[in-house]
Amino acid sequence: MKGNSKGCRAWKNYFKHVHTLVYVMDYADKRRWSMDKYYLESLLNNSDMKNLPILVSANKCDDVAQESVV
């Protein structure tokens, strides 16, 4: 399902029928990391999502230029 604000509001309509949570984040877009954290925490704090298997995937991690460590 879409991760934009409109799509996120619709997520709760499907919680009772969920058997697994797969959360895919755009790893190349660092500006969205805090929003991804917020949405994932919101999902995990929902009582309908308790005790579900969870997979978090970082999409586009191959697009990120390697940064040197000093």
Short mmCIF file of C-alpha atoms in Angstrom, two decimals:
data_model
loop_
_atom_site.label_atom_id
_atom_site.label_comp_id
_atom_site.label_asym_id
_atom_site.label_seq_id
_atom_site.Cartn_x
_atom_site.Cartn_y
_atom_site.Cartn_z
CA MET A 1 0.00 0.00 0.00
CA LYS A 2 1.14 3.53 -0.59
CA GLY A 3 3.13 5.30 2.07
CA ASN A 4 1.95 8.83 1.38
CA SER A 5 -0.22 10.53 3.98
CA LYS A 6 -3.47 9.61 2.18
CA GLY A 7 -2.42 5.97 1.84
CA CYS A 8 -1.33 5.72 5.47
CA ARG A 9 -4.75 6.80 6.69
CA ALA A 10 -6.26 3.81 4.83
CA TRP A 11 -3.92 1.26 6.47
CA LYS A 12 -6.08 0.84 9.58
CA ASN A 13 -8.93 -0.49 7.41
CA TYR A 14 -6.87 -3.63 6.75
CA PHE A 15 -5.28 -4.31 10.17
CA LYS A 16 -7.74 -7.00 11.29
CA HIS A 17 -6.95 -9.11 8.21
CA VAL A 18 -3.15 -8.86 8.38
CA HIS A 19 -1.01 -11.93 9.07
CA THR A 20 2.43 -10.43 8.41
CA LEU A 21 3.82 -6.90 8.30
CA VAL A 22 6.25 -6.07 5.49
CA TYR A 23 7.51 -2.48 5.71
CA VAL A 24 9.56 -1.24 2.76
CA MET A 25 11.43 2.04 3.09
CA ASP A 26 13.31 4.03 0.46
CA TYR A 27 16.84 3.87 1.83
CA ALA A 28 18.13 6.39 -0.73
CA ASP A 29 15.78 9.12 0.55
CA LYS A 30 17.31 10.09 3.91
CA ARG A 31 14.80 12.94 4.27
CA ARG A 32 12.03 10.36 4.81
CA TRP A 33 13.83 8.23 7.41
CA SER A 34 12.27 10.04 10.37
CA MET A 35 8.82 9.72 8.78
CA ASP A 36 9.43 6.01 8.13
CA LYS A 37 10.40 5.60 11.78
CA TYR A 38 7.22 7.39 12.86
CA TYR A 39 4.96 5.25 10.63
CA LEU A 40 6.64 1.99 11.62
CA GLU A 41 6.37 2.82 15.33
CA SER A 42 2.71 3.73 14.83
CA LEU A 43 2.07 0.37 13.21
CA LEU A 44 3.91 -1.53 15.92
CA ASN A 45 1.97 0.28 18.66
CA ASN A 46 -1.40 -0.65 17.16
CA SER A 47 -3.10 -3.44 19.12
CA ASP A 48 -4.17 -5.20 15.90
CA MET A 49 -0.52 -5.51 14.85
CA LYS A 50 0.79 -7.09 18.06
CA ASN A 51 2.56 -10.45 17.76
CA LEU A 52 2.82 -10.33 13.95
CA PRO A 53 5.92 -11.45 12.08
CA ILE A 54 7.67 -8.33 10.73
CA LEU A 55 10.02 -7.79 7.81
CA VAL A 56 11.61 -4.36 7.29
CA SER A 57 13.23 -3.91 3.90
CA ALA A 58 15.52 -1.08 2.78
CA ASN A 59 14.76 -0.55 -0.90
CA LYS A 60 17.21 1.25 -3.24
CA CYS A 61 20.18 0.73 -0.93
CA ASP A 62 22.24 -0.06 -4.04
CA ASP A 63 21.53 3.47 -5.35
CA VAL A 64 23.25 5.18 -2.45
CA ALA A 65 26.80 6.32 -3.14
CA GLN A 66 29.29 4.89 -0.68
CA GLU A 67 30.39 7.39 1.89
CA SER A 68 33.91 7.31 3.21
CA VAL A 69 34.45 6.89 6.92
CA VAL A 70 37.04 9.19 8.44
#
